[in-house]
Coordinates of C-alpha atoms in Angstrom, one line a residue:
M1 CA -0.4 -0.2 -0.1
A2 CA 1.4 3.6 -0.7
T3 CA 2.7 5.7 1.9
T4 CA 0.8 7.2 4.3
L5 CA 0.9 10.8 5.4
G6 CA 1.8 10.8 9.2
I7 CA 5.5 9.3 7.6
W8 CA 6.2 12.2 6.6
E9 CA 5.2 15.8 6.9
P10 CA 5.5 18.3 4.1
A11 CA 8.3 20.6 4.3
L12 CA 11.0 24.1 3.4
S13 CA 14.3 22.7 2.0
V14 CA 17.3 24.8 3.1
R15 CA 16.8 26.6 -0.4
Q16 CA 14.0 28.3 0.5
V17 CA 14.3 29.2 3.7
L18 CA 17.8 31.2 2.6
T19 CA 15.7 32.7 1.1
L20 CA 13.1 34.1 3.3
E21 CA 13.0 38.2 3.5
R22 CA 13.7 37.7 7.1
V23 CA 16.5 35.7 6.8
L24 CA 18.3 37.7 3.7
A25 CA 18.4 40.4 6.5
G26 CA 21.5 37.9 8.2
E27 CA 23.1 38.5 4.2
P28 CA 22.9 34.8 4.7
E29 CA 26.5 32.8 3.2
V30 CA 27.1 29.1 2.4
V31 CA 30.5 27.7 3.4
A32 CA 29.8 24.4 3.0
G33 CA 27.6 21.6 1.7
A34 CA 26.2 24.3 -1.1
S35 CA 25.5 20.4 -3.6
H36 CA 22.9 19.4 -0.6
L37 CA 20.8 22.8 -0.4
D38 CA 17.7 21.1 -1.0
R39 CA 17.2 19.1 2.1
P40 CA 14.2 18.8 4.0
V41 CA 13.9 21.3 6.7
R42 CA 11.9 19.7 9.4
W43 CA 11.7 22.0 12.0
V44 CA 14.2 24.8 13.4
H45 CA 15.7 24.6 16.2
V46 CA 18.3 27.0 19.0
A47 CA 21.3 24.8 20.5
E48 CA 24.5 26.4 22.1
A49 CA 25.1 22.7 24.1
A50 CA 28.0 20.7 22.4
D51 CA 25.9 17.4 22.4
V52 CA 23.0 19.0 20.9
G53 CA 22.7 15.9 18.4
V54 CA 21.7 13.6 20.9
M55 CA 18.5 16.3 21.0
L56 CA 17.7 16.0 17.3
S57 CA 15.0 13.5 15.8
G58 CA 17.1 14.4 11.5
G59 CA 15.1 17.2 9.4
E60 CA 16.3 20.5 12.1
M61 CA 17.8 23.4 10.8
V62 CA 20.2 24.0 14.4
L63 CA 21.0 27.9 14.4
T64 CA 24.2 28.4 17.6
T65 CA 26.3 31.6 17.6
G66 CA 29.0 29.4 19.2
V67 CA 29.5 30.6 22.2
L68 CA 30.2 26.8 24.0
L69 CA 32.5 25.7 20.6
A70 CA 34.9 28.5 21.1
G71 CA 38.3 28.1 21.6
D72 CA 38.0 24.0 21.1
E73 CA 38.9 22.6 17.4
D74 CA 38.0 19.3 18.4
K75 CA 34.0 20.8 19.9
Q76 CA 33.4 22.1 16.8
A77 CA 34.4 19.5 14.6
E78 CA 32.8 16.9 16.2
Y79 CA 29.5 19.5 17.6
V80 CA 29.4 19.2 13.0
R81 CA 30.2 16.0 13.3
S82 CA 27.0 14.9 15.6
L83 CA 24.5 17.1 13.2
H84 CA 25.9 14.9 10.9
R85 CA 24.8 11.9 12.7
A86 CA 21.3 13.1 13.5
E87 CA 20.6 13.5 10.3
A88 CA 20.0 17.5 11.1
A89 CA 18.9 19.3 7.3
A90 CA 21.6 21.8 7.9
V91 CA 23.4 24.4 10.8
V92 CA 24.0 28.0 10.5
L93 CA 26.1 30.3 12.5
G94 CA 25.5 33.5 13.7
L95 CA 28.9 35.8 13.3
G96 CA 30.0 37.9 16.6
R97 CA 32.0 38.2 19.6
A98 CA 32.4 33.7 18.9
F99 CA 32.6 33.9 15.8
P100 CA 33.8 37.2 14.2
A101 CA 33.9 34.3 10.8
A102 CA 33.5 31.4 9.8
P103 CA 35.4 28.8 11.7
D104 CA 37.8 26.5 9.3
V105 CA 37.5 23.0 11.3
M106 CA 33.6 23.5 11.1
R107 CA 33.3 24.2 7.6
R108 CA 36.0 21.6 6.5
A109 CA 33.5 19.3 8.0
A110 CA 30.7 20.0 7.2
E111 CA 31.9 19.9 3.7
R112 CA 33.2 16.3 4.3
C113 CA 29.8 15.3 6.3
G114 CA 27.5 17.2 3.1
L115 CA 25.7 18.6 6.1
P116 CA 25.0 22.2 4.4
M117 CA 26.2 24.6 6.1
V118 CA 25.4 29.1 6.7
V119 CA 26.8 31.2 8.4
L120 CA 25.0 34.8 9.4
H121 CA 26.6 39.1 8.7
R122 CA 24.3 40.6 10.3
P123 CA 23.5 39.8 13.2
F124 CA 20.0 38.1 13.9
P125 CA 17.1 37.2 15.9
F126 CA 17.0 33.3 15.9
A127 CA 12.9 34.0 17.7
E128 CA 12.0 35.8 13.9
L129 CA 14.1 32.8 11.6
T130 CA 12.3 30.0 14.7
E131 CA 8.9 31.8 14.8
E132 CA 8.7 32.3 11.1
V133 CA 10.2 29.1 10.0
Q134 CA 7.6 27.1 11.9
S135 CA 4.5 29.0 11.8
R136 CA 5.2 28.3 7.8
L137 CA 5.8 24.8 8.4
V138 CA 2.3 24.5 9.9
R139 CA 0.5 26.3 7.6
R140 CA 1.7 23.6 4.5
K141 CA 0.9 21.1 6.3
F142 CA -2.5 21.7 7.2
A143 CA -2.7 23.2 3.3
A144 CA -1.5 19.6 2.9
V145 CA -4.1 17.6 4.8
S146 CA -6.5 19.0 3.5
L147 CA -5.3 18.7 -0.2
S148 CA -5.1 14.9 0.9
E149 CA -8.5 14.6 2.3
A150 CA -10.1 16.6 -0.5
V151 CA -8.1 14.0 -3.0
R152 CA -10.0 11.4 -1.1
T153 CA -12.9 12.4 -1.2
E154 CA -12.8 13.3 -5.0
L155 CA -11.5 10.1 -5.9
T156 CA -12.9 7.9 -2.8
A157 CA -16.9 9.3 -4.6
L158 CA -15.8 8.5 -8.5
I159 CA -14.7 4.9 -7.5
T160 CA -17.6 3.9 -5.7
A161 CA -20.4 5.3 -8.1
G162 CA -18.8 3.3 -10.3
A163 CA -16.3 4.9 -12.8
P164 CA -13.8 3.5 -14.9
L165 CA -10.3 3.2 -14.2
Q166 CA -9.7 6.8 -17.0
R167 CA -12.1 8.9 -14.9
L168 CA -9.5 8.5 -11.4
L169 CA -6.5 9.1 -13.3
D170 CA -7.5 12.0 -15.0
E171 CA -8.9 13.6 -11.1
V172 CA -5.1 12.6 -10.7
A173 CA -3.6 13.9 -13.5
R174 CA -6.0 17.5 -13.1
H175 CA -4.7 17.4 -9.5
S176 CA -0.7 17.1 -9.9
G177 CA -0.9 19.4 -13.3
C178 CA 1.8 17.3 -15.1
P179 CA 1.3 13.3 -17.0
V180 CA 0.4 10.4 -14.8
V181 CA 1.5 6.8 -15.7
V182 CA 0.4 3.5 -14.5
T183 CA 2.4 0.7 -15.4
N184 CA 2.6 -2.7 -14.2
L185 CA 6.0 -4.2 -12.2
A186 CA 7.7 -4.5 -15.9
H187 CA 7.2 -0.4 -16.7
R188 CA 4.0 -2.1 -19.3
V189 CA 2.5 1.2 -19.2
L190 CA -1.6 0.0 -18.2
G191 CA -3.3 3.9 -18.1
T192 CA -2.4 7.6 -19.0
A193 CA -3.7 10.5 -18.3
G194 CA -3.0 14.2 -18.9
E195 CA -2.6 16.6 -21.7
R196 CA -1.8 14.7 -24.7
P197 CA 1.0 16.1 -25.4
A198 CA 3.0 15.7 -22.9
V199 CA 1.6 12.6 -22.7
D200 CA 2.7 12.1 -25.3
D201 CA 6.5 13.0 -25.1
V202 CA 6.5 11.1 -21.7
L203 CA 5.6 8.1 -23.8
R204 CA 8.1 8.2 -26.7
D205 CA 11.1 7.0 -25.1
W206 CA 9.2 5.8 -22.2
E207 CA 11.8 2.2 -20.9
R208 CA 14.7 4.0 -21.2
I209 CA 12.5 7.0 -19.2
A210 CA 11.3 4.3 -16.8
R211 CA 14.8 3.2 -15.8
Q212 CA 16.3 6.6 -15.2
A213 CA 13.5 7.8 -12.8
G214 CA 13.5 3.6 -11.4
G215 CA 15.5 4.8 -8.4
T216 CA 15.3 8.3 -8.6
E217 CA 12.6 10.8 -7.7
G218 CA 14.6 14.0 -8.9
D219 CA 13.1 16.4 -11.4
G220 CA 9.0 15.8 -10.6
W221 CA 9.6 11.6 -10.3
I222 CA 7.3 10.7 -8.1
R223 CA 6.5 7.0 -7.9
A224 CA 4.1 5.3 -5.6
E225 CA 3.7 1.1 -5.2
L226 CA 0.5 -0.5 -6.0
G227 CA -0.6 -3.9 -4.1
G228 CA -1.6 -5.3 -1.5
R229 CA -1.6 -7.3 1.5
G230 CA 2.8 -8.2 0.6
E231 CA 1.7 -8.0 -3.3
R232 CA 2.9 -5.3 -5.4
W233 CA 1.6 -5.2 -8.8
G234 CA 2.0 -1.7 -10.2
R235 CA 2.5 1.4 -9.8
I236 CA 1.4 4.7 -10.5
V237 CA 3.9 7.8 -12.2
L238 CA 4.1 11.0 -11.6
C239 CA 6.0 12.8 -14.7
G240 CA 7.5 15.7 -14.7
Y241 CA 5.5 16.9 -10.7
R242 CA 6.4 21.0 -10.3
G243 CA 4.7 21.1 -7.3
D244 CA 7.2 20.8 -3.6
T245 CA 7.9 16.7 -4.0
A246 CA 6.4 16.2 -0.1
T247 CA 2.9 17.7 -2.1
G248 CA 3.6 14.8 -4.8
R249 CA 4.6 12.7 -2.6
L250 CA 1.3 12.4 -1.5
L251 CA -0.7 12.9 -4.6
A252 CA 0.8 10.0 -5.8
D253 CA 0.0 8.4 -2.5
R254 CA -3.7 9.1 -2.6
A255 CA -3.6 8.0 -5.4
A256 CA -2.5 5.1 -5.1
E257 CA -4.9 4.2 -1.6
A258 CA -7.5 4.9 -4.9
L259 CA -5.9 2.9 -7.5
V260 CA -6.2 -0.3 -5.0
L261 CA -9.3 0.4 -3.8
H262 CA -10.0 0.6 -6.9
R263 CA -9.3 -3.0 -7.9
M264 CA -10.5 -4.7 -4.5
L265 CA -14.1 -3.5 -5.0
G266 CA -14.4 -3.9 -9.5
G267 CA -12.4 -7.8 -8.5
S268 CA -10.8 -7.0 -11.5
A269 CA -6.7 -8.0 -11.5
A270 CA -3.7 -5.9 -12.9
C271 CA -4.7 -7.0 -15.9
S272 CA -7.4 -6.3 -16.7
W273 CA -6.3 -3.0 -17.0
E274 CA -4.1 -3.8 -19.4
E275 CA -7.0 -5.5 -21.4
Q276 CA -8.2 -1.7 -21.0
S277 CA -5.2 0.2 -22.6
A278 CA -5.2 -2.5 -25.7
Q279 CA -9.2 -1.8 -25.7
S280 CA -8.3 2.1 -26.2
L281 CA -5.5 2.0 -28.6
L282 CA -7.0 -0.7 -31.4
T283 CA -10.3 1.8 -31.2
D284 CA -8.0 4.7 -31.7
L285 CA -6.9 3.0 -33.9
V286 CA -9.9 0.8 -36.2
S287 CA -11.5 4.1 -35.7
G288 CA -9.1 6.9 -37.3
V289 CA -9.7 9.7 -35.2
V290 CA -6.2 9.9 -33.6
P291 CA -3.9 9.8 -36.1
A292 CA -1.8 6.4 -36.3
R293 CA 2.0 8.4 -35.9
Q294 CA 0.3 9.7 -32.3
L295 CA -0.6 5.9 -31.1
L296 CA 3.1 5.3 -31.6
P297 CA 4.2 6.5 -27.6
R298 CA 1.0 4.7 -26.5
A299 CA 2.3 1.2 -28.2
R300 CA 5.2 1.3 -27.8
A301 CA 5.1 1.9 -24.1
A302 CA 1.9 -0.5 -23.8
G303 CA 4.8 -3.8 -25.0
L304 CA 4.9 -4.1 -28.2
P305 CA 7.3 -3.6 -30.9
V306 CA 7.2 -1.8 -33.2
N307 CA 10.7 -1.7 -34.6
R308 CA 11.3 -2.9 -38.2
R309 CA 8.2 -4.9 -37.8
T310 CA 5.4 -7.0 -39.5
F311 CA 2.1 -5.8 -38.3
V312 CA -0.4 -8.7 -39.0
P313 CA -4.1 -6.9 -38.6
L314 CA -6.7 -9.7 -37.3
V315 CA -10.5 -9.7 -36.4
V316 CA -11.5 -12.5 -34.4
R317 CA -15.7 -13.2 -34.3
D318 CA -16.5 -15.8 -31.3
G319 CA -13.5 -15.5 -29.0
D320 CA -13.1 -14.4 -25.7
T321 CA -10.1 -11.9 -25.3
G322 CA -8.8 -14.1 -22.1
R323 CA -8.3 -17.2 -24.4
L324 CA -6.7 -14.6 -27.1
D325 CA -4.4 -13.7 -25.0
R326 CA -4.0 -17.3 -23.6
L327 CA -2.7 -17.8 -26.6
L328 CA -0.7 -15.8 -27.6
R329 CA 1.2 -15.6 -24.5
L330 CA 1.7 -19.6 -25.0
L331 CA 2.6 -19.3 -29.4
G332 CA 4.9 -16.5 -28.6
L333 CA 3.3 -14.4 -29.9
P334 CA 3.5 -10.7 -29.7
G335 CA 0.7 -8.5 -29.5
L336 CA -2.1 -6.6 -28.1
V337 CA -5.4 -8.2 -27.9
A338 CA -9.0 -5.4 -27.1
E339 CA -12.9 -6.2 -27.6
L340 CA -14.5 -3.9 -30.5
A341 CA -18.3 -4.1 -30.6
D342 CA -21.0 -5.9 -31.9
G343 CA -18.8 -9.4 -30.4
A344 CA -15.7 -9.0 -32.5
T345 CA -12.1 -8.5 -30.9
A346 CA -8.9 -6.7 -32.4
V347 CA -5.8 -9.2 -32.4
L348 CA -2.4 -7.2 -33.6
L349 CA 0.4 -9.5 -34.1
S350 CA 4.1 -8.0 -34.0
L351 CA 6.1 -10.4 -36.0
A352 CA 9.6 -10.4 -36.7
R353 CA 10.4 -9.2 -40.6
D354 CA 12.1 -12.8 -40.7
Q355 CA 9.1 -14.5 -40.1
D356 CA 6.2 -15.7 -42.4
A357 CA 3.4 -14.2 -41.3
G358 CA 1.0 -16.0 -43.9
A359 CA 1.3 -19.0 -41.6
L360 CA 2.1 -17.7 -37.7
A361 CA -1.6 -16.3 -38.1
A362 CA -2.4 -20.0 -39.9
H363 CA -1.2 -21.3 -36.8
F364 CA -2.6 -19.8 -34.6
A365 CA -6.1 -19.2 -35.4
T366 CA -6.0 -23.7 -35.8
R367 CA -4.8 -23.7 -32.7
L368 CA -7.5 -21.2 -31.4
R369 CA -10.5 -23.5 -33.1
T370 CA -9.7 -26.2 -31.7
E371 CA -9.2 -24.9 -28.4
S372 CA -12.6 -23.2 -28.7
G373 CA -14.5 -26.0 -30.0
S374 CA -16.3 -24.6 -32.4
A375 CA -16.0 -24.0 -35.8
R376 CA -17.8 -21.3 -36.5
T377 CA -14.7 -19.1 -34.3
I378 CA -13.9 -17.0 -37.7
V379 CA -10.6 -14.8 -37.7
A380 CA -10.6 -13.0 -40.1
A381 CA -7.1 -11.1 -41.8
A382 CA -5.8 -8.3 -43.8
D383 CA -1.9 -8.3 -45.5
P384 CA 0.8 -7.6 -43.5
R385 CA 1.4 -4.0 -42.5
V386 CA 5.3 -3.2 -42.4
V387 CA 4.3 0.5 -42.1
W388 CA 3.0 1.8 -39.1
D389 CA 0.7 4.1 -40.4
D390 CA -1.0 1.5 -42.2
V391 CA -1.9 -0.6 -39.6
P392 CA -5.5 1.6 -39.0
A393 CA -6.0 0.6 -42.5
G394 CA -5.4 -2.8 -41.6
L395 CA -7.7 -3.6 -39.1
R396 CA -10.4 -1.9 -39.9
E397 CA -10.2 -4.4 -43.4
A398 CA -10.2 -7.0 -41.6
Q399 CA -13.2 -6.2 -39.1
H400 CA -15.0 -5.5 -42.7
V401 CA -14.3 -9.3 -43.7
A402 CA -15.2 -11.0 -40.3
D403 CA -18.5 -9.0 -40.1
A404 CA -18.9 -10.4 -43.8
V405 CA -19.1 -14.0 -43.3
A406 CA -20.7 -13.7 -39.5
D407 CA -23.2 -15.0 -39.3
S408 CA -23.9 -16.7 -43.1
A409 CA -24.2 -20.2 -44.2
A410 CA -21.4 -19.7 -45.6
A411 CA -19.0 -19.4 -41.8
L412 CA -20.1 -23.4 -41.2
D413 CA -17.4 -24.0 -44.1
I414 CA -14.7 -21.4 -43.9
P415 CA -10.0 -21.2 -43.5
P416 CA -8.2 -21.7 -40.9
V417 CA -8.3 -17.3 -41.8
V418 CA -10.1 -15.5 -44.4
R419 CA -9.6 -13.1 -46.5
L420 CA -10.0 -10.1 -48.4
K421 CA -10.2 -12.9 -51.2
D422 CA -12.7 -15.4 -49.5
V423 CA -16.1 -12.8 -49.1
H424 CA -16.4 -11.8 -52.4
L425 CA -19.9 -10.1 -53.4
R426 CA -20.9 -10.5 -50.0
G427 CA -17.3 -8.6 -49.2
L428 CA -18.7 -5.8 -52.0
I429 CA -21.9 -6.0 -51.1
R430 CA -21.1 -5.3 -47.3
L431 CA -18.9 -2.7 -48.4
L432 CA -21.9 -0.9 -50.1
R433 CA -25.3 -1.7 -48.0
D434 CA -25.8 2.0 -46.7
D435 CA -26.1 3.3 -50.2
P436 CA -29.3 4.4 -50.3
Q437 CA -29.6 3.0 -54.3
V438 CA -28.5 -0.5 -52.8
Q439 CA -31.0 -0.3 -50.4
S440 CA -33.8 1.1 -53.0
F441 CA -32.7 -2.0 -54.8
A442 CA -32.5 -5.2 -52.3
E443 CA -36.2 -3.6 -50.7
R444 CA -38.0 -3.9 -54.8
E445 CA -36.2 -7.3 -55.2
L446 CA -37.5 -8.6 -51.5
D447 CA -40.9 -6.3 -51.6
G448 CA -42.8 -10.2 -51.3
L449 CA -40.7 -11.6 -48.3
L450 CA -39.9 -8.9 -46.3
C451 CA -43.0 -9.8 -43.7
E452 CA -42.0 -10.7 -40.6
T453 CA -44.2 -13.4 -41.9
D454 CA -42.1 -15.3 -44.4
E455 CA -39.2 -14.8 -42.0
D456 CA -39.4 -18.9 -42.4
L457 CA -39.1 -18.1 -46.5
L458 CA -36.7 -16.0 -46.2
S459 CA -34.0 -18.3 -44.6
V460 CA -35.0 -20.9 -46.7
L461 CA -33.8 -19.0 -49.6
R462 CA -31.1 -17.8 -48.5
T463 CA -29.8 -21.4 -47.3
Y464 CA -30.0 -21.7 -51.0
L465 CA -28.8 -19.5 -52.6
A466 CA -25.3 -19.7 -50.1
T467 CA -25.2 -23.1 -51.3
G468 CA -25.3 -22.7 -54.7
R469 CA -28.8 -24.3 -55.5
N470 CA -28.4 -26.9 -54.1
K471 CA -32.4 -28.6 -53.4
S472 CA -30.4 -31.4 -51.4
R473 CA -28.4 -30.0 -49.2
T474 CA -30.7 -27.5 -48.8
A475 CA -34.1 -29.4 -47.1
Q476 CA -31.1 -31.5 -45.5
L477 CA -30.3 -28.1 -44.1
H478 CA -33.3 -27.1 -43.0
H479 CA -34.7 -30.3 -41.3
V480 CA -37.7 -30.9 -44.4
S481 CA -38.3 -32.6 -47.2
R482 CA -37.5 -32.7 -51.1
P483 CA -41.1 -32.3 -51.8
A484 CA -41.5 -29.4 -48.4
L485 CA -38.9 -27.8 -49.9
Y486 CA -40.3 -27.5 -53.8
R487 CA -43.5 -26.5 -52.4
R488 CA -41.6 -23.3 -50.3
L489 CA -39.3 -23.0 -53.2
E490 CA -42.7 -22.4 -55.3
A491 CA -44.4 -20.1 -52.8
I492 CA -40.4 -18.1 -52.7
Q493 CA -41.3 -17.2 -56.3
V494 CA -44.8 -16.2 -56.8
R495 CA -44.3 -13.7 -53.8
L496 CA -41.4 -12.8 -55.9
G497 CA -42.1 -13.0 -59.4
V498 CA -39.0 -14.9 -60.5
D499 CA -37.7 -18.4 -61.7
L500 CA -34.6 -18.7 -59.3
D501 CA -33.6 -21.6 -61.9
D502 CA -32.4 -18.7 -64.5
F503 CA -29.3 -17.2 -63.5
E504 CA -28.9 -13.6 -64.0
Q505 CA -32.8 -14.0 -62.3
A506 CA -31.3 -15.5 -59.1
A507 CA -28.1 -13.7 -58.9
S508 CA -30.1 -10.8 -58.9
V509 CA -32.0 -11.5 -55.9
H510 CA -28.8 -13.2 -53.9
I511 CA -27.9 -10.1 -54.7
A512 CA -30.3 -7.9 -52.8
L513 CA -30.6 -10.8 -50.1
L514 CA -26.9 -10.3 -49.2
A515 CA -27.8 -6.4 -49.4
H516 CA -31.0 -7.2 -47.1
D517 CA -29.3 -9.5 -44.7
A518 CA -26.0 -6.7 -44.0
Q519 CA -28.1 -3.7 -43.4
Q520 CA -29.3 -5.9 -40.8
Q521 CA -25.3 -5.9 -38.8

C-alpha cells in the first residue's frame, strides 16, 4: 500500500528557508554543503550545547552562535559530526563575538559530511527565524492535510459511483498538473492521463525513461507502489510534477490508495487494466480519429514491439479476449488483444521481418479453433503491414472481412484465416450496404418476402442461394423433405415474381438478399 501521511510532513528546503525575507536580512552565506541545499527542513531548533545531536530526530535546521564552541577545535568538529549523525538538515552560525568569521574546522567538517553550513554576517534574532519557519511549516502541513482529504474524498466518490480507471487517472492528473502513468512491474503502461502532447512526450521513449526514473524522484518524477497483502503488482508515476516533492508524494500516495481500492471493489486483476489499455489503443486505431503516428508512443509503451516489425491485423468472431491473450503468450507471439463492438475482438500481431506472417496467422487460427471447440470461430486477416501508418486500414479491412462472413451460411465451411479475397461478392455488398440505392434495390427485389410471417421462406431462400441452389443440401439443412422444399421454393418464386432457375434472376435476388442481411447487422 502507498506511504501514509503520518510518515512524512510537508517541509521547506534549506534553499527555500535561505530565501525568506527575514533570513536575507541577516546576509546569509553558504560556506559548506552547497550541493545539499534541497534537503527538507522539518523543524528549526536553537541550540548552543555541544552535544546537541542527541536532542535531534532528523530534518532540523540548527541555529547557533557557537559561544560554547569557541577556542576548542575538537568540539567544533565533533559538533558538526554529531549534527550529521542526527541527520540534521543544516547548521546556521550567527557570526559575532564567538566567531567573527566562519571557523575553518567547522567548515571543513561540514563539507566532508555533506552538511549545509550557513553563516549570518549581520546580527539576527533567531526567534524571528524560528517563528517564521515554524508558522510556514504548520500552514503547509494544514494545506497538505486539506489537500489529502479533498483528493481522497473525490477519488472515493468516483469509485463508489463505478467510475472506470481512466476517470480516476484524469482526476489525479487534474490535481497534479502533469502526466500520470500507471504501469505494471515490467514498466508496461496500463493507463495514462494528462494533456495528450505531454503524455506522448513521456511515452515516446518510455522504456528508457522508466529505467532512469526507477530509483530516484528527481525532476518531479514521483512514484507510489500499487499492491496489498505483501504483493506489489504495479505503480503510479507522476511525470514531471512541478510542485514540492512532499505534496507530489501525497498525491501519488492518495492516487495509489484509490487505485488499489478500485481494484478490490471491482474484483478486477491488474491484467484487466492491460486489456483496457489495449482496447483503448486498438479502438483508436480502428476508428482513425487519432492519427496512427500519434498512437505509436502508446503502442510502444504498452509493450508492443514497433521497430522494424511486420504487423498482422486480425479480427476474431466468437473469441474470448482472455483465451486469445493466453494463446498469444503460449505461442510466443507479441501482440495486443482488445474487444471491439458487436462481439468482435481485434488482435494485432507484431512479428519480426523474417517470420512467415501467413503461416503464423494460420497456426494461431487453427489452435484457436481447436481450443474453442467451435468451427464457427472466425479469424479474419488483412494483408501484413510493414509500415505503422498502414495498420488502421488493415484493422478496418480485417473487421470488414469478419463482418462479411459472420452469421452466414458460408461461415459453416470457412478457411482457418479468412481474407478479403475469400468474401467475394458478400464483402462488396457489405461495403455498399448503407448506399440508399442499394437499400432501395434490396427492398424492391425482396418486397414479397419482407414481412414477419415470411421469415421461414426468407431463411429457405438464403440457404438455397448460399449453397449454389443445391436442393438436396437445402432440404437437409432445414430438416424437410424434398417435396416440402419444392413447395416452399414455388411459394418464394410466386411471391417475388422470379424464376430461380434463371441464373440472372437468381443472382439478382441473391445480391438483394446479401444487401438486406448486411443492413440488418
